[in-house]
Coordinates of C-alpha atoms in Angstrom, one line a residue:
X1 CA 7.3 30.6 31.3
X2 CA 5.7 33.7 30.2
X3 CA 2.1 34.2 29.3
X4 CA 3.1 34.6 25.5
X5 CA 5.2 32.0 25.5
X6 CA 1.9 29.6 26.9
X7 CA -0.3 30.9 24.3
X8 CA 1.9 30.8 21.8
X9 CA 2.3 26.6 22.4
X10 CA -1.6 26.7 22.8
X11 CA -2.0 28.4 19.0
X12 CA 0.8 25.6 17.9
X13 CA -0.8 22.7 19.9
X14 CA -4.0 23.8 17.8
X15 CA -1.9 24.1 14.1
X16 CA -1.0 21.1 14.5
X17 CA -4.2 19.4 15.4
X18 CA -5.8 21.4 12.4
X19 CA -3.2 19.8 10.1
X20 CA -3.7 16.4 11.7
X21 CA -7.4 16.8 11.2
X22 CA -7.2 18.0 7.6
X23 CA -4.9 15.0 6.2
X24 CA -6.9 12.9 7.8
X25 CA -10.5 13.7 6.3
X26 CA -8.4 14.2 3.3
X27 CA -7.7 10.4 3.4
X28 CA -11.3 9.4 4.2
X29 CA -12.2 11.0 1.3
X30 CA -9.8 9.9 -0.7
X31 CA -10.2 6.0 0.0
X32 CA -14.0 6.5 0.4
X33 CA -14.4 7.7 -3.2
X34 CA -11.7 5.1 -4.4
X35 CA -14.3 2.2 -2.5
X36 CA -17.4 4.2 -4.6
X37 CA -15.7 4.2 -7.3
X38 CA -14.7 0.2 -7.0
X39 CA -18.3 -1.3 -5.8
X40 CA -19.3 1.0 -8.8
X41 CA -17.7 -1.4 -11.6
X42 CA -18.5 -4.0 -9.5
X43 CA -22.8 -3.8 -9.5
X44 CA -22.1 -2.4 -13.3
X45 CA -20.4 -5.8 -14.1
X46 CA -23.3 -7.9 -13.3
X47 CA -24.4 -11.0 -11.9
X48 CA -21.7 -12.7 -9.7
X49 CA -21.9 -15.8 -7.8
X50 CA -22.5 -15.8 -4.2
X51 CA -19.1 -16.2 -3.0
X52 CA -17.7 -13.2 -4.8
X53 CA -21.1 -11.4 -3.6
X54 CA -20.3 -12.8 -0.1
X55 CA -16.5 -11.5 0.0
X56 CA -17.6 -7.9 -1.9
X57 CA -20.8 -7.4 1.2
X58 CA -18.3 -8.2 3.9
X59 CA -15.9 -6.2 2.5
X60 CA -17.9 -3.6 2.1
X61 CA -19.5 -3.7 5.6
X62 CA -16.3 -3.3 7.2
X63 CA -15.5 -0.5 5.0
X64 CA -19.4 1.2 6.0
X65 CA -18.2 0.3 9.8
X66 CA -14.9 2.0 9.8
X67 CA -16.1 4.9 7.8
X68 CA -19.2 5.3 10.5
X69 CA -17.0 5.6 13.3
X70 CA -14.6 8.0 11.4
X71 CA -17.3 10.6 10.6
X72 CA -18.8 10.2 14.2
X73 CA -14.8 11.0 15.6
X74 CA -14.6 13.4 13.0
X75 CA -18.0 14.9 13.9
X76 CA -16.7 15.1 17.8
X77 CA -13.1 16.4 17.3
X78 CA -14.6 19.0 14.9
X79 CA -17.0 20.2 17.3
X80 CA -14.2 20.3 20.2
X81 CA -11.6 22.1 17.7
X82 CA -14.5 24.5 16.8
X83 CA -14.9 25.7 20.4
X84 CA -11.1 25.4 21.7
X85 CA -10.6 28.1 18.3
X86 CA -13.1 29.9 19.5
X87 CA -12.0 30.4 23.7
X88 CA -8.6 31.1 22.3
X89 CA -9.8 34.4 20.3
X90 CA -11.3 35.4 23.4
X91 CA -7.8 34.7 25.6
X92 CA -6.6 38.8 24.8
X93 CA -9.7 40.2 26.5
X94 CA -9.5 37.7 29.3
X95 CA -8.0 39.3 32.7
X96 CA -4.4 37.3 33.5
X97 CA -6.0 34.6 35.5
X98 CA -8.9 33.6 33.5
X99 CA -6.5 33.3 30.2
X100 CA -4.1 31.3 32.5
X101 CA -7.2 29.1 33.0
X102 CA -8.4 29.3 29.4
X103 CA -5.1 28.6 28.2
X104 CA -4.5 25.4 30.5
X105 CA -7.9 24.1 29.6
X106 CA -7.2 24.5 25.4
X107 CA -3.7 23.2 25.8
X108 CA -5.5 19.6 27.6
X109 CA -7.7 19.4 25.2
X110 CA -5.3 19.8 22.4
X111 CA -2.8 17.7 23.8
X112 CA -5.7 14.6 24.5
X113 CA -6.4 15.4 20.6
X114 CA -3.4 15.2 19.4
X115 CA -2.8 11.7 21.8
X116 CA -6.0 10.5 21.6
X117 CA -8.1 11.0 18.7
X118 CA -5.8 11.6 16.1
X119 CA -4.4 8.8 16.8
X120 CA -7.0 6.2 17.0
X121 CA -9.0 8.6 13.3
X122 CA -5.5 7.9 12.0
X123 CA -6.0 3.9 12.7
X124 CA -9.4 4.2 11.7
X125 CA -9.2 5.6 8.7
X126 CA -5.7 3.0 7.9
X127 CA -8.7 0.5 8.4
X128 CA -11.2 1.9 6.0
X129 CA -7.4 1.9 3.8
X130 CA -7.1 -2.0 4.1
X131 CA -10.5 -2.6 3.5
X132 CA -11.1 -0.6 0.2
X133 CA -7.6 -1.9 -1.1
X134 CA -8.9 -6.1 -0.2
X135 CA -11.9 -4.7 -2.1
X136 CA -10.3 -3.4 -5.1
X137 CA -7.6 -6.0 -5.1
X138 CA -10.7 -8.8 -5.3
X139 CA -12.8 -7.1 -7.8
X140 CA -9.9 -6.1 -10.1
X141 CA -8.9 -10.0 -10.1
X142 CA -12.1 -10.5 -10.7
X143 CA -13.0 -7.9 -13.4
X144 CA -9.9 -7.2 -14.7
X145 CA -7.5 -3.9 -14.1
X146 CA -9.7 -0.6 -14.9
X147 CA -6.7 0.6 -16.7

């Protein structure tokens, strides 16, 4: 396989992580202002008993544990995506064996990414999912629908 041909799957291996990364912080932030938006209505609604209290705190403490270890992922595969963009802009200026290097080095990274950590953010953040939709489920029995 030619040189081109190797960076060219590097720059694809790192599209694809950048989508993978994107959607996914796109879903955190989606379900984590969906659970602000439900433990909003429920403090506004007042005094519960403490069994609903109970089930809304657990809830909600799963939901604060998910979304912890999400940011701190996110935090890490950022910072790794960060510097595997940046060796690849350097890959032209590189002599042939130091890009062949360069090249093998961003393509395991990507490839562990991609395997790795995009999968288990995507599990996380299907987590943080289940646990804002028991939430809202439980409060909008409780409440009432917002609609």
């Amino acid at each position: 396989m030619g040189r081109e041909d190797d960076r060219g799957e590097v720059e694809q291996l790192l599209v694809e992580w950048n989508s993978l990364r994107v959607t996914e912080a796109y879903r955190r932030v989606h379900f984590t202002l969906r659970r602000d938006e439900v433990l909003s209505r429920w403090e506004q609604s007042g005094p519960h008993d403490r069994t609903a209290e109970h089930f809304v705190e657990h809830r909600r403490a799963r939901a604060a544990s998910a979304l912890a270890e999400i940011l701190d992922l996110e935090e890490r595969s950022d910072a790794s995506y960060v510097s595997c963009h940046a060796e690849m802009a350097t890959v032209a200026r590189r002599s042939a064996r130091e890009r062949s290097r360069v090249l093998t080095k961003i393509r395991g990274v990507a490839e562990r990414a991609l395997r790795e950590e995009i999968r288990y953010r995507t599990t996380l953040v299907s987590t943080l999912h289940h646990e804002v939709n028991e939430l809202s489920a439980f409060v909008d029995e409780k409440l009432g629908s917002p609609e």
